[in-house]
Amino acid sequence: MRLIFLCTAILFNSICSCAQDIFKGYEHLFTAPLQYTIYHAESPIKIDGRASETAWQQAPWSKSFVDIEGKAKPLPRFDTRVKMLWDESNLYIAAELMEEDIWATLTKYDTIIFYDNDFEIFIDPDNDTHHYFEIEINAFNTLFDLYMSKPYRNRGKLIMGWNAKGIKKAVYIDGSINDNSDKDKRWTIEMAIPFADLKQDSISTPVPVNNDLWRINFSRVQWEINKKDKGYEKKKNPETNKPLPENNWVWSPQGVINMHFPERWGYAQFSSANSGDEKKSFALPIAEEAKKYLRLIYYKQVDYIKANKVYAKDLKALGMPDKIVLSNRQAATIKLLSTGTNYSSTIECLSGKWEISDNSKISMK
């Protein structure tokens, strides 16, 4: 019996060691996404930009935003954080953006708001990396909303025809806008996003229930600015006379300078508990660990086809094993079916079976 146990332990450690090695070179895409529990709002929320209701006061703040690439870059100059709540009709979001010089220029709905300093919301309700929504807002309370059927990397197109018609939004300015004679403190945002508006391509987002898991991330675009006359202008590169690159600060780091990697967004889990109730521990399903191996295959296939003009036809060519042991010690089997021009890959364990294809979408089989 002792010999059997020893052999099993050696096999388990060997597989775990292999699992670590296969991520070499891709570690920046597999840092653990942040997690947030969205509690139920037990009383009505007034959208005035202040988020002053008791339910808001009892809701936890997120961690402060970091650079989009994560720990490899310096911390942001100004602090940013968010809160979330929900009820049977809306997802509520409150954000606080510390800022000494509040600046905005855009006032027309559905203009590209990130040309100003802005706050951005990304929502993938079914966690498949497709069919997701983006909402941007600036200090003038000007909104830009769009829908993506799939990420740009998979030839997705920006669909501005989607509008969050029922959205309620407000911005509160603790200071002044476009006045460089004073030092501002912050601007705060409050939104109510109707679940009924999160639909497109005949796909509707159902009202969440307890323990439902969404992928969500938040971004703050921050430009370098100079004082000019009584207001501000973007700093420019003296050689090109073009604005300096913007800073991208996010809640859950992406690992790349690209918000359109939905699999890198944070996890948001809905709780039926009210915000004033005892806080619940976040429960991440084992499925999310299993899916990361499929995403690794996707990233490796992207690199493989660039180098070889075709997709790899077997796991060995990608340096991938056909068996993995998950953290709960469930054994999982990985398979790859490839013609060279397209492929699909599955991972299966006792908890379920999932598939990814060359369009990066993950589905349960």
PDB file of C-alpha atoms in Angstrom, residues 44-233:
ATOM      1  CA  PRO A  44     -33.473  51.782  -4.011  1.00  0.00           C
ATOM      2  CA  ILE A  45     -30.398  53.464  -5.494  1.00  0.00           C
ATOM      3  CA  LYS A  46     -30.607  57.082  -6.651  1.00  0.00           C
ATOM      4  CA  ILE A  47     -28.211  57.728  -9.533  1.00  0.00           C
ATOM      5  CA  ASP A  48     -26.659  61.100  -8.671  1.00  0.00           C
ATOM      6  CA  GLY A  49     -22.933  60.345  -8.906  1.00  0.00           C
ATOM      7  CA  ARG A  50     -22.425  60.359  -5.151  1.00  0.00           C
ATOM      8  CA  ALA A  51     -23.171  56.702  -4.223  1.00  0.00           C
ATOM      9  CA  SER A  52     -24.214  57.825  -0.759  1.00  0.00           C
ATOM     10  CA  GLU A  53     -26.945  55.290   0.065  1.00  0.00           C
ATOM     11  CA  THR A  54     -26.462  52.855   2.945  1.00  0.00           C
ATOM     12  CA  ALA A  55     -26.217  49.957   0.502  1.00  0.00           C
ATOM     13  CA  TRP A  56     -23.287  51.673  -1.187  1.00  0.00           C
ATOM     14  CA  GLN A  57     -21.594  52.462   2.114  1.00  0.00           C
ATOM     15  CA  GLN A  58     -21.718  48.784   3.041  1.00  0.00           C
ATOM     16  CA  ALA A  59     -20.513  47.504  -0.351  1.00  0.00           C
ATOM     17  CA  PRO A  60     -16.762  46.797  -0.471  1.00  0.00           C
ATOM     18  CA  TRP A  61     -14.400  48.849  -2.608  1.00  0.00           C
ATOM     19  CA  SER A  62     -12.303  47.036  -5.168  1.00  0.00           C
ATOM     20  CA  LYS A  63      -8.544  47.014  -4.975  1.00  0.00           C
ATOM     21  CA  SER A  64      -6.937  50.135  -6.386  1.00  0.00           C
ATOM     22  CA  PHE A  65      -6.273  50.094 -10.116  1.00  0.00           C
ATOM     23  CA  VAL A  66      -2.844  49.143 -11.468  1.00  0.00           C
ATOM     24  CA  ASP A  67      -1.137  49.487 -14.837  1.00  0.00           C
ATOM     25  CA  ILE A  68      -2.750  47.371 -17.565  1.00  0.00           C
ATOM     26  CA  GLU A  69       0.422  45.249 -17.829  1.00  0.00           C
ATOM     27  CA  GLY A  70       0.464  44.546 -14.098  1.00  0.00           C
ATOM     28  CA  LYS A  71       3.432  44.487 -11.741  1.00  0.00           C
ATOM     29  CA  ALA A  72       5.925  45.034 -14.554  1.00  0.00           C
ATOM     30  CA  LYS A  73       4.949  48.717 -14.630  1.00  0.00           C
ATOM     31  CA  PRO A  74       4.873  51.511 -12.003  1.00  0.00           C
ATOM     32  CA  LEU A  75       1.738  52.131  -9.970  1.00  0.00           C
ATOM     33  CA  PRO A  76      -0.664  54.795 -11.317  1.00  0.00           C
ATOM     34  CA  ARG A  77      -0.170  58.420 -10.241  1.00  0.00           C
ATOM     35  CA  PHE A  78      -3.801  58.705  -9.108  1.00  0.00           C
ATOM     36  CA  ASP A  79      -5.931  56.214  -7.226  1.00  0.00           C
ATOM     37  CA  THR A  80      -8.996  54.610  -8.838  1.00  0.00           C
ATOM     38  CA  ARG A  81     -11.442  52.119  -7.335  1.00  0.00           C
ATOM     39  CA  VAL A  82     -14.942  50.756  -7.951  1.00  0.00           C
ATOM     40  CA  LYS A  83     -17.930  49.177  -6.217  1.00  0.00           C
ATOM     41  CA  MET A  84     -20.801  47.095  -7.569  1.00  0.00           C
ATOM     42  CA  LEU A  85     -24.332  46.187  -6.467  1.00  0.00           C
ATOM     43  CA  TRP A  86     -27.314  44.581  -8.172  1.00  0.00           C
ATOM     44  CA  ASP A  87     -31.049  44.105  -7.925  1.00  0.00           C
ATOM     45  CA  GLU A  88     -33.657  42.377 -10.091  1.00  0.00           C
ATOM     46  CA  SER A  89     -33.375  45.053 -12.793  1.00  0.00           C
ATOM     47  CA  ASN A  90     -29.899  46.584 -12.810  1.00  0.00           C
ATOM     48  CA  LEU A  91     -26.206  46.191 -12.333  1.00  0.00           C
ATOM     49  CA  TYR A  92     -25.021  49.215 -10.324  1.00  0.00           C
ATOM     50  CA  ILE A  93     -21.489  50.557 -10.625  1.00  0.00           C
ATOM     51  CA  ALA A  94     -19.819  53.339  -8.655  1.00  0.00           C
ATOM     52  CA  ALA A  95     -16.299  54.563  -9.367  1.00  0.00           C
ATOM     53  CA  GLU A  96     -13.976  57.046  -7.677  1.00  0.00           C
ATOM     54  CA  LEU A  97     -11.184  58.627  -9.745  1.00  0.00           C
ATOM     55  CA  MET A  98      -8.752  60.805  -7.826  1.00  0.00           C
ATOM     56  CA  GLU A  99      -7.554  63.673 -10.033  1.00  0.00           C
ATOM     57  CA  GLU A 100      -5.843  67.033  -9.488  1.00  0.00           C
ATOM     58  CA  ASP A 101      -6.719  68.459 -12.917  1.00  0.00           C
ATOM     59  CA  ILE A 102     -10.126  67.307 -14.153  1.00  0.00           C
ATOM     60  CA  TRP A 103     -10.269  67.692 -17.919  1.00  0.00           C
ATOM     61  CA  ALA A 104     -12.790  66.769 -20.633  1.00  0.00           C
ATOM     62  CA  THR A 105     -13.653  67.929 -24.156  1.00  0.00           C
ATOM     63  CA  LEU A 106     -16.221  65.540 -25.667  1.00  0.00           C
ATOM     64  CA  THR A 107     -19.943  66.223 -25.258  1.00  0.00           C
ATOM     65  CA  LYS A 108     -21.573  64.241 -28.097  1.00  0.00           C
ATOM     66  CA  TYR A 109     -23.004  60.774 -27.386  1.00  0.00           C
ATOM     67  CA  ASP A 110     -21.155  57.857 -29.021  1.00  0.00           C
ATOM     68  CA  THR A 111     -18.002  59.770 -29.862  1.00  0.00           C
ATOM     69  CA  ILE A 112     -14.783  57.912 -29.025  1.00  0.00           C
ATOM     70  CA  ILE A 113     -14.571  58.889 -25.369  1.00  0.00           C
ATOM     71  CA  PHE A 114     -11.078  57.537 -24.659  1.00  0.00           C
ATOM     72  CA  TYR A 115      -9.662  60.479 -26.590  1.00  0.00           C
ATOM     73  CA  ASP A 116     -10.436  62.209 -23.276  1.00  0.00           C
ATOM     74  CA  ASN A 117      -9.550  60.934 -19.827  1.00  0.00           C
ATOM     75  CA  ASP A 118     -12.269  58.368 -19.260  1.00  0.00           C
ATOM     76  CA  PHE A 119     -13.621  55.438 -17.234  1.00  0.00           C
ATOM     77  CA  GLU A 120     -14.493  52.224 -19.075  1.00  0.00           C
ATOM     78  CA  ILE A 121     -16.579  49.152 -18.229  1.00  0.00           C
ATOM     79  CA  PHE A 122     -16.252  45.757 -19.952  1.00  0.00           C
ATOM     80  CA  ILE A 123     -18.876  43.052 -19.389  1.00  0.00           C
ATOM     81  CA  ASP A 124     -18.945  39.433 -20.620  1.00  0.00           C
ATOM     82  CA  PRO A 125     -22.039  37.933 -18.956  1.00  0.00           C
ATOM     83  CA  ASP A 126     -21.544  34.308 -20.094  1.00  0.00           C
ATOM     84  CA  ASN A 127     -17.739  34.156 -19.763  1.00  0.00           C
ATOM     85  CA  ASP A 128     -17.103  32.764 -23.256  1.00  0.00           C
ATOM     86  CA  THR A 129     -14.892  35.674 -24.511  1.00  0.00           C
ATOM     87  CA  HIS A 130     -17.541  36.502 -27.153  1.00  0.00           C
ATOM     88  CA  HIS A 131     -20.707  38.638 -27.037  1.00  0.00           C
ATOM     89  CA  TYR A 132     -19.504  41.333 -24.671  1.00  0.00           C
ATOM     90  CA  PHE A 133     -20.233  44.987 -23.980  1.00  0.00           C
ATOM     91  CA  GLU A 134     -18.162  48.121 -23.436  1.00  0.00           C
ATOM     92  CA  ILE A 135     -19.263  51.423 -21.904  1.00  0.00           C
ATOM     93  CA  GLU A 136     -17.086  54.558 -21.663  1.00  0.00           C
ATOM     94  CA  ILE A 137     -17.773  57.819 -19.849  1.00  0.00           C
ATOM     95  CA  ASN A 138     -15.874  61.090 -19.293  1.00  0.00           C
ATOM     96  CA  ALA A 139     -16.091  63.855 -16.704  1.00  0.00           C
ATOM     97  CA  PHE A 140     -18.778  65.625 -18.780  1.00  0.00           C
ATOM     98  CA  ASN A 141     -20.978  62.520 -18.300  1.00  0.00           C
ATOM     99  CA  THR A 142     -20.723  61.841 -22.058  1.00  0.00           C
ATOM    100  CA  LEU A 143     -21.333  58.192 -22.925  1.00  0.00           C
ATOM    101  CA  PHE A 144     -20.003  55.815 -25.571  1.00  0.00           C
ATOM    102  CA  ASP A 145     -21.395  52.264 -25.664  1.00  0.00           C
ATOM    103  CA  LEU A 146     -20.646  49.386 -28.001  1.00  0.00           C
ATOM    104  CA  TYR A 147     -21.033  45.652 -28.496  1.00  0.00           C
ATOM    105  CA  MET A 148     -18.480  43.111 -29.715  1.00  0.00           C
ATOM    106  CA  SER A 149     -19.595  39.754 -31.121  1.00  0.00           C
ATOM    107  CA  LYS A 150     -15.985  38.610 -30.665  1.00  0.00           C
ATOM    108  CA  PRO A 151     -12.594  40.220 -29.918  1.00  0.00           C
ATOM    109  CA  TYR A 152     -10.709  42.231 -32.551  1.00  0.00           C
ATOM    110  CA  ARG A 153      -8.034  39.494 -32.665  1.00  0.00           C
ATOM    111  CA  ASN A 154     -10.713  37.153 -34.047  1.00  0.00           C
ATOM    112  CA  ARG A 155     -11.865  39.707 -36.635  1.00  0.00           C
ATOM    113  CA  GLY A 156     -14.540  41.093 -34.383  1.00  0.00           C
ATOM    114  CA  LYS A 157     -16.063  44.416 -35.319  1.00  0.00           C
ATOM    115  CA  LEU A 158     -17.046  47.346 -33.148  1.00  0.00           C
ATOM    116  CA  ILE A 159     -20.863  47.515 -33.260  1.00  0.00           C
ATOM    117  CA  MET A 160     -21.988  50.974 -32.214  1.00  0.00           C
ATOM    118  CA  GLY A 161     -25.599  50.172 -33.108  1.00  0.00           C
ATOM    119  CA  TRP A 162     -25.960  48.611 -29.673  1.00  0.00           C
ATOM    120  CA  ASN A 163     -27.192  51.179 -27.155  1.00  0.00           C
ATOM    121  CA  ALA A 164     -27.817  50.783 -23.462  1.00  0.00           C
ATOM    122  CA  LYS A 165     -31.074  52.707 -23.845  1.00  0.00           C
ATOM    123  CA  GLY A 166     -32.192  52.382 -20.264  1.00  0.00           C
ATOM    124  CA  ILE A 167     -28.888  53.217 -18.629  1.00  0.00           C
ATOM    125  CA  LYS A 168     -28.882  55.839 -15.892  1.00  0.00           C
ATOM    126  CA  LYS A 169     -25.627  57.672 -15.251  1.00  0.00           C
ATOM    127  CA  ALA A 170     -24.310  60.611 -13.279  1.00  0.00           C
ATOM    128  CA  VAL A 171     -20.946  62.241 -12.585  1.00  0.00           C
ATOM    129  CA  TYR A 172     -20.091  64.261  -9.485  1.00  0.00           C
ATOM    130  CA  ILE A 173     -17.134  66.666  -9.702  1.00  0.00           C
ATOM    131  CA  ASP A 174     -15.232  67.348  -6.488  1.00  0.00           C
ATOM    132  CA  GLY A 175     -13.474  70.377  -7.946  1.00  0.00           C
ATOM    133  CA  SER A 176     -13.934  71.925 -11.382  1.00  0.00           C
ATOM    134  CA  ILE A 177     -13.666  70.897 -15.043  1.00  0.00           C
ATOM    135  CA  ASN A 178     -11.158  72.568 -17.369  1.00  0.00           C
ATOM    136  CA  ASP A 179     -10.095  75.192 -14.830  1.00  0.00           C
ATOM    137  CA  ASN A 180      -6.371  75.114 -14.084  1.00  0.00           C
ATOM    138  CA  SER A 181      -6.538  77.838 -11.447  1.00  0.00           C
ATOM    139  CA  ASP A 182      -7.416  75.344  -8.699  1.00  0.00           C
ATOM    140  CA  LYS A 183      -6.417  71.848  -7.593  1.00  0.00           C
ATOM    141  CA  ASP A 184      -9.235  69.329  -7.951  1.00  0.00           C
ATOM    142  CA  LYS A 185      -9.761  66.280  -5.731  1.00  0.00           C
ATOM    143  CA  ARG A 186     -11.723  63.637  -7.640  1.00  0.00           C
ATOM    144  CA  TRP A 187     -14.616  62.805  -9.914  1.00  0.00           C
ATOM    145  CA  THR A 188     -17.069  60.047  -9.109  1.00  0.00           C
ATOM    146  CA  ILE A 189     -19.372  58.069 -11.377  1.00  0.00           C
ATOM    147  CA  GLU A 190     -22.571  56.184 -10.691  1.00  0.00           C
ATOM    148  CA  MET A 191     -24.430  53.976 -13.182  1.00  0.00           C
ATOM    149  CA  ALA A 192     -27.446  51.690 -13.318  1.00  0.00           C
ATOM    150  CA  ILE A 193     -27.123  49.314 -16.285  1.00  0.00           C
ATOM    151  CA  PRO A 194     -30.357  47.408 -17.009  1.00  0.00           C
ATOM    152  CA  PHE A 195     -29.906  43.679 -17.538  1.00  0.00           C
ATOM    153  CA  ALA A 196     -32.594  44.011 -20.206  1.00  0.00           C
ATOM    154  CA  ASP A 197     -30.224  46.200 -22.265  1.00  0.00           C
ATOM    155  CA  LEU A 198     -27.440  43.585 -22.325  1.00  0.00           C
ATOM    156  CA  LYS A 199     -28.653  41.844 -25.459  1.00  0.00           C
ATOM    157  CA  GLN A 200     -27.624  41.648 -29.117  1.00  0.00           C
ATOM    158  CA  ASP A 201     -27.597  39.115 -31.971  1.00  0.00           C
ATOM    159  CA  SER A 202     -30.715  37.435 -30.512  1.00  0.00           C
ATOM    160  CA  ILE A 203     -28.756  36.794 -27.294  1.00  0.00           C
ATOM    161  CA  SER A 204     -30.290  38.174 -24.106  1.00  0.00           C
ATOM    162  CA  THR A 205     -28.599  38.309 -20.724  1.00  0.00           C
ATOM    163  CA  PRO A 206     -30.838  36.784 -18.046  1.00  0.00           C
ATOM    164  CA  VAL A 207     -31.199  38.427 -14.664  1.00  0.00           C
ATOM    165  CA  PRO A 208     -28.455  36.916 -12.484  1.00  0.00           C
ATOM    166  CA  VAL A 209     -29.163  34.555  -9.627  1.00  0.00           C
ATOM    167  CA  ASN A 210     -27.143  33.734  -6.549  1.00  0.00           C
ATOM    168  CA  ASN A 211     -23.577  32.577  -7.381  1.00  0.00           C
ATOM    169  CA  ASP A 212     -23.772  33.471 -11.087  1.00  0.00           C
ATOM    170  CA  LEU A 213     -20.311  34.306 -12.421  1.00  0.00           C
ATOM    171  CA  TRP A 214     -19.587  37.077 -14.949  1.00  0.00           C
ATOM    172  CA  ARG A 215     -16.334  38.421 -16.360  1.00  0.00           C
ATOM    173  CA  ILE A 216     -15.948  42.158 -15.803  1.00  0.00           C
ATOM    174  CA  ASN A 217     -13.105  44.634 -15.986  1.00  0.00           C
ATOM    175  CA  PHE A 218     -12.664  48.372 -15.640  1.00  0.00           C
ATOM    176  CA  SER A 219     -10.174  50.670 -17.305  1.00  0.00           C
ATOM    177  CA  ARG A 220      -9.151  54.281 -16.768  1.00  0.00           C
ATOM    178  CA  VAL A 221      -7.515  56.070 -19.692  1.00  0.00           C
ATOM    179  CA  GLN A 222      -5.346  58.931 -18.469  1.00  0.00           C
ATOM    180  CA  TRP A 223      -3.530  61.324 -20.808  1.00  0.00           C
ATOM    181  CA  GLU A 224      -0.566  63.544 -19.956  1.00  0.00           C
ATOM    182  CA  ILE A 225      -1.761  67.171 -20.025  1.00  0.00           C
ATOM    183  CA  ASN A 226      -0.298  70.666 -19.787  1.00  0.00           C
ATOM    184  CA  LYS A 227      -1.905  73.848 -18.575  1.00  0.00           C
ATOM    185  CA  LYS A 228      -2.872  76.167 -21.423  1.00  0.00           C
ATOM    186  CA  ASP A 229      -4.497  79.558 -20.885  1.00  0.00           C
ATOM    187  CA  LYS A 230      -7.190  78.814 -18.288  1.00  0.00           C
ATOM    188  CA  GLY A 231      -7.584  75.183 -19.279  1.00  0.00           C
ATOM    189  CA  TYR A 232      -5.532  72.194 -20.486  1.00  0.00           C
ATOM    190  CA  GLU A 233      -4.186  70.438 -23.565  1.00  0.00           C
TER     191      GLU A 233
END
